[in-house]
């Protein structure tokens, strides 16, 4: 069996009904992995699952609010009942900067909302997945993959989106801490950081002539990465090849590097 054959593996993908998450789901199912897509929108979930019809791995979808621990517990219980196990968890849900207001003008409500959506969701989903994975490891089946979608803002900062950068930096730190804590159970934790990724969220940027003329020439690869670029690294992280690759950030921008 190839180290990249994921037949028999099962992954949960939050926010997997569009853009990056959908690219990850499609790549995993093509490699034989079964996938459960968790999101708030039932129609989008079902539509995403339908795009993977005929793939090697099975696909289903569940309504889940990742900021609600009870919703996450219910989704995990239903997924385990349907598939019997969860080997990987890709925490992809979250929101962007939420506007361009200065830090000193932000309200506490805005701060709390950003953390609840970006960081709390990762915490709840990772905790549910890690509990299952460590229980399985104690029963003699040590394998688990925790992967969070972060942001380049977590490394380089961002003007007027400071609270967004803070949540993403916290996610990176959480992955590093979990990598140490869960290593003995065979569970790895990594973060994927998108660079310039083509999706419905960035379509408007490329329609801006000034951006294309003034910014694109400064981007080293001079092209947007595709959501499928995430798929390649997702398959790698779910495979046996990545058994010792943990606590790294993978930066994807028309390719990827790790540091």
XYZ file of N, CA, C and O in Angstrom, residues 77-227:
604
model
N -20.195 12.771 17.600
C -20.882 11.517 17.919
C -21.542 10.925 16.674
O -21.470 9.718 16.421
N -22.176 11.780 15.862
C -22.837 11.310 14.647
C -21.826 10.803 13.624
O -22.062 9.801 12.940
N -20.682 11.479 13.527
C -19.642 11.059 12.581
C -19.056 9.718 12.995
O -18.823 8.834 12.149
N -18.810 9.545 14.284
C -18.271 8.274 14.769
C -19.267 7.141 14.559
O -18.883 6.010 14.246
N -20.547 7.444 14.715
C -21.566 6.419 14.482
C -21.597 6.011 13.012
O -21.780 4.839 12.677
N -21.397 6.994 12.123
C -21.466 6.725 10.691
C -20.210 6.043 10.159
O -20.296 5.142 9.316
N -19.029 6.465 10.655
C -17.766 5.982 10.092
C -16.970 5.077 11.031
O -16.037 4.395 10.586
N -17.266 5.136 12.327
C -16.565 4.259 13.269
C -15.297 4.825 13.846
O -14.805 4.358 14.873
N -14.738 5.855 13.219
C -13.474 6.428 13.667
C -13.276 7.794 13.006
O -13.898 8.107 11.998
N -12.386 8.598 13.578
C -11.934 9.843 12.958
C -10.421 9.884 13.092
O -9.881 9.842 14.197
N -9.722 9.907 11.972
C -8.258 9.896 11.968
C -7.663 11.285 11.814
O -6.532 11.529 12.236
N -8.396 12.195 11.195
C -7.872 13.537 10.960
C -8.929 14.583 11.184
O -10.122 14.333 11.011
N -8.483 15.754 11.590
C -9.396 16.867 11.822
C -8.789 18.125 11.221
O -7.713 18.566 11.648
N -9.453 18.694 10.220
C -8.992 19.911 9.556
C -9.905 21.057 9.972
O -11.057 21.143 9.529
N -9.415 21.904 10.863
C -10.202 23.020 11.383
C -10.024 24.213 10.452
O -9.038 24.940 10.530
N -10.989 24.399 9.573
C -10.872 25.393 8.521
C -11.867 26.536 8.686
O -11.804 27.522 7.967
N -12.800 26.402 9.644
C -13.813 27.443 9.803
C -13.206 28.700 10.400
O -12.220 28.648 11.137
N -13.807 29.829 10.113
C -13.313 31.085 10.674
C -13.742 32.261 9.825
O -14.381 32.106 8.782
N -13.400 33.462 10.277
C -13.716 34.666 9.514
C -12.460 35.510 9.379
O -11.490 35.328 10.105
N -12.503 36.435 8.439
C -11.344 37.271 8.152
C -11.226 38.463 9.079
O -11.690 38.443 10.215
N -10.633 39.503 8.568
C -10.285 40.640 9.413
C -11.445 41.427 9.964
O -11.314 42.097 10.975
N -12.597 41.386 9.306
C -13.762 42.071 9.835
C -13.693 43.590 9.732
O -14.154 44.303 10.617
N -13.104 44.082 8.654
C -13.059 45.538 8.476
C -11.661 46.095 8.643
O -10.733 45.392 9.010
N -11.521 47.392 8.398
C -10.207 48.019 8.389
C -10.089 49.117 9.434
O -9.366 50.081 9.270
N -10.792 48.969 10.539
C -10.731 49.982 11.588
C -9.471 49.823 12.421
O -8.947 48.726 12.592
N -9.007 50.928 12.960
C -7.784 50.918 13.767
C -8.002 50.158 15.066
O -9.117 50.073 15.590
N -6.925 49.624 15.596
C -6.968 48.851 16.836
C -7.596 49.636 17.984
O -8.422 49.120 18.740
N -7.234 50.895 18.121
C -7.723 51.685 19.255
C -9.210 51.997 19.156
O -9.825 52.452 20.122
N -9.803 51.747 17.983
C -11.228 52.003 17.802
C -12.074 50.732 17.914
O -13.305 50.788 17.821
N -11.437 49.594 18.116
C -12.175 48.335 18.197
C -12.946 48.241 19.506
O -12.517 48.766 20.537
N -14.065 47.524 19.458
C -14.848 47.300 20.664
C -14.528 45.927 21.241
O -14.012 45.037 20.544
N -14.857 45.737 22.506
C -14.643 44.423 23.128
C -15.522 43.368 22.461
O -15.109 42.209 22.315
N -16.706 43.763 22.027
C -17.592 42.819 21.348
C -16.951 42.288 20.067
O -17.032 41.092 19.767
N -16.299 43.181 19.308
C -15.610 42.747 18.094
C -14.475 41.791 18.423
O -14.251 40.792 17.727
N -13.739 42.118 19.482
C -12.621 41.265 19.913
C -13.124 39.875 20.279
O -12.585 38.857 19.838
N -14.185 39.799 21.098
C -14.725 38.519 21.551
C -15.280 37.708 20.379
O -15.123 36.489 20.330
N -15.953 38.376 19.452
C -16.531 37.671 18.315
C -15.444 37.032 17.458
O -15.591 35.898 16.993
N -14.355 37.766 17.235
C -13.261 37.229 16.428
C -12.660 35.985 17.074
O -12.411 34.971 16.424
N -12.437 36.046 18.383
C -11.861 34.896 19.078
C -12.839 33.727 19.086
O -12.433 32.569 18.924
N -14.127 34.010 19.285
C -15.116 32.937 19.336
C -15.182 32.193 18.008
O -15.282 30.966 17.976
N -15.116 32.924 16.908
C -15.253 32.299 15.598
C -13.973 31.614 15.141
O -14.003 30.502 14.613
N -12.833 32.273 15.334
C -11.567 31.721 14.833
C -10.900 30.758 15.796
O -10.480 29.668 15.408
N -10.769 31.143 17.048
C -9.983 30.348 17.996
C -10.825 29.339 18.757
O -10.441 28.174 18.890
N -11.978 29.751 19.254
C -12.810 28.821 20.013
C -13.238 27.631 19.165
O -13.308 26.497 19.653
N -13.542 27.892 17.884
C -13.947 26.800 17.009
C -12.870 25.747 16.875
O -13.147 24.539 16.907
N -11.617 26.170 16.718
C -10.509 25.229 16.636
C -10.374 24.456 17.949
O -10.174 23.239 17.955
N -10.494 25.164 19.072
C -10.382 24.514 20.379
C -11.427 23.414 20.535
O -11.102 22.270 20.880
N -12.703 23.722 20.267
C -13.763 22.738 20.471
C -13.596 21.524 19.559
O -13.732 20.377 20.007
N -13.308 21.768 18.290
C -13.196 20.669 17.334
C -11.959 19.821 17.623
O -12.021 18.584 17.614
N -10.823 20.473 17.871
C -9.603 19.738 18.192
C -9.763 18.919 19.470
O -9.279 17.796 19.571
N -10.425 19.488 20.475
C -10.582 18.767 21.740
C -11.416 17.508 21.530
O -11.061 16.425 22.029
N -12.520 17.624 20.798
C -13.366 16.465 20.532
C -12.596 15.401 19.753
O -12.681 14.203 20.057
N -11.841 15.826 18.739
C -11.074 14.880 17.932
C -9.950 14.241 18.744
O -9.725 13.027 18.668
N -9.235 15.052 19.535
C -8.100 14.535 20.306
C -8.552 13.534 21.361
O -7.842 12.551 21.638
N -9.706 13.765 21.966
C -10.220 12.807 22.947
C -10.434 11.444 22.297
O -10.058 10.408 22.847
N -11.061 11.449 21.140
C -11.286 10.199 20.424
C -9.964 9.551 20.022
O -9.779 8.342 20.189
N -9.039 10.338 19.497
C -7.766 9.799 19.020
C -6.935 9.198 20.151
O -6.302 8.153 19.987
N -6.903 9.865 21.296
C -6.114 9.348 22.416
C -6.757 8.103 23.025
O -6.061 7.198 23.482
N -8.085 8.041 23.022
C -8.768 6.832 23.488
C -8.442 5.663 22.569
O -8.209 4.536 23.028
N -8.417 5.925 21.283
C -8.067 4.875 20.320
C -6.623 4.445 20.492
O -6.289 3.260 20.388
N -5.739 5.420 20.762
C -4.326 5.099 20.977
C -4.151 4.206 22.196
O -3.350 3.261 22.188
N -4.912 4.477 23.252
C -4.832 3.665 24.464
C -5.292 2.234 24.205
O -4.874 1.302 24.898
N -6.133 2.069 23.169
C -6.617 0.741 22.807
C -5.705 0.067 21.782
O -6.038 -1.009 21.266
N -4.556 0.706 21.477
C -3.579 0.104 20.581
C -3.619 0.573 19.153
O -3.030 -0.065 18.273
N -4.302 1.670 18.893
C -4.407 2.197 17.527
C -3.954 3.648 17.498
O -4.760 4.572 17.397
N -2.633 3.900 17.594
C -2.131 5.282 17.669
C -2.003 5.945 16.304
O -1.071 5.691 15.564
N -2.946 6.796 15.967
C -2.870 7.574 14.732
C -3.846 8.729 14.840
O -5.023 8.527 15.143
N -3.368 9.920 14.582
C -4.242 11.077 14.602
C -3.575 12.272 13.966
O -2.363 12.464 14.089
N -4.366 13.096 13.270
C -3.838 14.271 12.602
C -4.737 15.471 12.902
O -5.938 15.441 12.604
N -4.162 16.500 13.511
C -4.867 17.746 13.761
C -4.228 18.828 12.889
O -3.019 19.048 12.963
N -5.024 19.488 12.063
C -4.502 20.496 11.141
C -5.423 21.714 11.173
O -6.629 21.589 10.973
N -4.846 22.876 11.435
C -5.627 24.109 11.470
C -5.237 25.014 10.305
O -4.060 25.074 9.924
N -6.212 25.697 9.741
C -5.912 26.718 8.742
C -5.618 28.024 9.469
O -6.452 28.538 10.198
N -4.428 28.526 9.279
C -4.009 29.753 9.945
C -3.969 30.881 8.918
O -4.790 30.914 8.000
N -3.017 31.788 9.045
C -2.925 32.927 8.129
C -1.512 33.483 8.168
O -0.834 33.417 9.198
N -1.075 34.029 7.051
C 0.220 34.704 7.029
C 0.252 35.871 8.007
O 1.313 36.288 8.462
N -0.932 36.390 8.348
C -1.005 37.483 9.327
C -0.439 37.055 10.679
O 0.033 37.879 11.450
N -0.490 35.753 10.970
C 0.012 35.263 12.257
C 1.526 35.361 12.355
O 2.086 35.328 13.448
N 2.193 35.495 11.219
C 3.653 35.608 11.197
C 4.089 37.038 10.915
O 4.952 37.587 11.599
N 3.475 37.649 9.921
C 3.916 38.960 9.465
C 3.088 40.119 10.008
O 3.429 41.273 9.780
N 1.991 39.800 10.726
C 1.136 40.870 11.210
C 0.240 41.383 10.103
O 0.270 40.898 8.973
N -0.566 42.360 10.421
C -1.457 42.927 9.420
C -1.947 44.284 9.895
O -2.279 44.462 11.067
N -1.977 45.223 9.014
C -2.421 46.567 9.384
C -3.933 46.603 9.542
O -4.669 46.163 8.666
N -4.388 47.131 10.675
C -5.802 47.340 10.964
C -6.611 46.052 11.068
O -7.840 46.077 11.010
N -5.960 44.924 11.188
C -6.644 43.659 11.472
C -5.893 42.937 12.592
O -5.678 41.732 12.544
N -5.511 43.693 13.606
C -4.644 43.161 14.654
C -5.294 42.019 15.419
O -4.628 41.038 15.769
N -6.602 42.148 15.698
C -7.255 41.091 16.476
C -7.380 39.807 15.674
O -7.345 38.708 16.217
N -7.497 39.928 14.345
C -7.500 38.749 13.478
C -6.138 38.057 13.525
O -6.045 36.831 13.675
N -5.067 38.844 13.407
C -3.712 38.277 13.479
C -3.478 37.589 14.817
O -2.825 36.536 14.877
N -4.019 38.172 15.897
C -3.836 37.582 17.227
C -4.479 36.208 17.318
O -3.913 35.275 17.896
N -5.681 36.047 16.740
C -6.343 34.742 16.806
C -5.567 33.688 16.026
O -5.444 32.537 16.455
N -5.053 34.079 14.880
C -4.325 33.118 14.055
C -2.981 32.752 14.676
O -2.534 31.608 14.590
N -2.310 33.718 15.311
C -1.062 33.406 16.015
C -1.334 32.449 17.171
O -0.528 31.547 17.458
N -2.477 32.627 17.830
C -2.841 31.734 18.928
C -3.079 30.316 18.417
O -2.721 29.328 19.094
N -3.662 30.183 17.237
C -3.877 28.859 16.649
C -2.545 28.179 16.373
O -2.360 26.986 16.636
N -1.574 28.934 15.845
C -0.242 28.360 15.611
C 0.373 27.863 16.913
O 0.964 26.783 16.975
N 0.254 28.677 17.969
C 0.807 28.298 19.261
C 0.102 27.063 19.814
O 0.735 26.183 20.419
N -1.212 26.975 19.616
C -1.960 25.809 20.068
C -1.463 24.547 19.378
O -1.284 23.504 20.025
N -1.207 24.625 18.084
C -0.698 23.464 17.350
C 0.651 23.015 17.901
O 0.906 21.812 18.071
N 1.525 23.966 18.190
C 2.840 23.609 18.732
C 2.714 22.943 20.097
O 3.417 21.979 20.398
N 1.825 23.467 20.926
C 1.640 22.884 22.254
C 1.036 21.486 22.158
O 1.463 20.562 22.871
N 0.051 21.307 21.279
C -0.570 20.000 21.123
C 0.401 18.976 20.554
O 0.338 17.791 20.895
N 1.315 19.431 19.694
C 2.304 18.515 19.127
C 3.144 17.876 20.221
O 3.472 16.686 20.171
N 3.484 18.662 21.229
C 4.270 18.137 22.356
C 3.412 17.227 23.227
O 3.823 16.124 23.603
N 2.214 17.666 23.534
C 1.353 16.922 24.456
C 0.890 15.583 23.891
O 0.779 14.599 24.623
N 0.621 15.534 22.588
C -0.013 14.362 22.008
C 0.937 13.447 21.246
O 0.508 12.437 20.682
N 2.223 13.775 21.229
C 3.183 12.995 20.442
C 3.199 11.521 20.847
O 3.288 10.629 19.998
N 3.109 11.246 22.125
C 3.181 9.860 22.591
C 1.968 9.043 22.162
O 2.019 7.817 22.150
N 0.882 9.714 21.828
C -0.303 9.005 21.352
C -0.322 8.869 19.828
O -1.303 8.416 19.261
N 0.757 9.287 19.176
C 0.825 9.192 17.725
C 0.018 10.240 17.007
O -0.296 10.109 15.822
N -0.327 11.313 17.715
C -1.136 12.394 17.126
C -0.240 13.577 16.793
O 0.529 14.038 17.642
N -0.313 14.051 15.570
C 0.460 15.220 15.151
C -0.452 16.438 15.055
O -1.663 16.320 14.922
N 0.151 17.622 15.116
C -0.601 18.870 14.990
C 0.206 19.842 14.137
O 1.395 20.062 14.397
N -0.420 20.384 13.115
C 0.252 21.317 12.206
C -0.715 22.426 11.796
O -1.929 22.311 11.970
N -0.160 23.490 11.244
C -0.974 24.583 10.720
C -0.645 24.799 9.249
O 0.507 24.655 8.837
N -1.666 25.110 8.470
C -1.494 25.465 7.064
C -1.805 26.942 6.916
O -2.846 27.411 7.368
N -0.887 27.688 6.312
C -1.062 29.129 6.153
C -1.245 29.466 4.680
O -0.330 29.287 3.888
N -2.423 29.959 4.290
C -2.602 30.333 2.881
C -1.880 31.617 2.547
O -1.777 32.523 3.370
N -1.343 31.659 1.358
C -0.813 32.913 0.833
C -1.896 33.526 -0.039
O -3.006 33.765 0.413
N -1.618 33.730 -1.307
C -2.617 34.266 -2.220
C -3.368 33.094 -2.829
O -2.888 32.429 -3.733
N -4.566 32.833 -2.313
C -5.335 31.680 -2.749
C -6.570 32.125 -3.525
O -7.306 33.011 -3.102
N -6.788 31.499 -4.666
C -7.933 31.818 -5.499
C -9.181 31.157 -4.929
O -9.230 29.943 -4.742
N -10.168 31.952 -4.595
C -11.422 31.418 -4.075
C -12.499 32.476 -4.264
O -12.242 33.574 -4.774
N -13.724 32.146 -3.832
C -14.784 33.124 -3.942
C -14.502 34.355 -3.089
O -14.973 35.457 -3.375
N -13.684 34.192 -2.030
C -13.367 35.310 -1.149
C -12.376 36.280 -1.785
O -12.325 37.449 -1.426
N -11.553 35.801 -2.717
C -10.532 36.655 -3.318
C -10.860 37.060 -4.753
O -10.078 37.765 -5.387
N -12.002 36.616 -5.256
C -12.351 36.916 -6.648
C -12.400 38.419 -6.901
O -11.957 38.900 -7.950
N -12.919 39.160 -5.939
C -13.031 40.600 -6.115
C -11.691 41.301 -6.194
O -11.554 42.339 -6.859
N -10.694 40.740 -5.525
C -9.359 41.348 -5.536
C -8.786 41.336 -6.945
O -8.243 42.329 -7.422
N -8.906 40.201 -7.612
C -8.344 40.089 -8.948
C -9.122 40.911 -9.972
O -8.635 41.134 -11.080
N -10.310 41.361 -9.613
C -11.082 42.223 -10.510
C -10.678 43.684 -10.362
O -11.143 44.537 -11.120
N -9.782 43.955 -9.408
C -9.319 45.317 -9.153
C -8.070 45.581 -9.996
O -7.004 45.018 -9.746
N -8.200 46.426 -11.001
C -7.093 46.680 -11.928
C -5.861 47.241 -11.217
O -4.729 46.908 -11.566
N -6.061 48.097 -10.213
C -4.929 48.674 -9.492
C -4.163 47.599 -8.726
O -2.934 47.619 -8.665
N -4.895 46.661 -8.143
C -4.236 45.568 -7.431
C -3.396 44.737 -8.397
O -2.235 44.419 -8.124
N -3.981 44.385 -9.514
C -3.262 43.562 -10.492
C -2.003 44.274 -10.974
O -0.931 43.668 -11.115
N -2.108 45.591 -11.216
C -0.977 46.342 -11.755
C 0.106 46.624 -10.713
O 1.300 46.569 -11.021
N -0.301 46.882 -9.469
C 0.660 47.357 -8.469
C 1.113 46.300 -7.468
O 2.236 46.368 -6.963
N 0.249 45.319 -7.181
C 0.573 44.339 -6.141
C 1.039 43.006 -6.713
O 2.029 42.429 -6.251
N 0.352 42.514 -7.720
C 0.696 41.197 -8.255
C 2.159 41.070 -8.668
O 2.784 40.042 -8.422
N 2.787 42.101 -9.289
C 4.197 41.954 -9.664
C 5.134 41.772 -8.467
O 6.260 41.324 -8.635
N 4.681 42.136 -7.266
C 5.527 42.001 -6.077
C 5.410 40.629 -5.424
O 6.166 40.303 -4.523
N 4.420 39.846 -5.862
C 4.246 38.502 -5.315
C 5.233 37.574 -6.019
O 5.211 37.470 -7.245
N 6.116 36.900 -5.280
C 7.173 36.104 -5.916
C 6.667 35.128 -6.974
O 7.234 35.032 -8.056
N 5.587 34.379 -6.670
C 5.128 33.393 -7.645
C 4.264 34.030 -8.734
O 4.011 33.417 -9.755
N 3.787 35.240 -8.477
C 3.008 36.019 -9.439
C 1.772 35.279 -9.941
O 1.375 35.388 -11.096
N 1.202 34.503 -9.100
C -0.076 33.883 -9.412
C -0.768 33.529 -8.105
O -0.136 33.405 -7.066
N -2.074 33.383 -8.166
C -2.812 32.909 -7.005
C -2.662 31.391 -6.926
O -2.732 30.708 -7.941
N -2.461 30.887 -5.738
C -2.520 29.448 -5.554
C -3.965 28.991 -5.724
O -4.896 29.780 -5.595
N -4.156 27.742 -6.035
C -5.488 27.178 -6.168
C -5.883 26.487 -4.868
O -5.018 26.014 -4.130
N -7.187 26.392 -4.569
C -7.593 25.609 -3.398
C -7.043 24.183 -3.433
O -6.769 23.586 -2.395
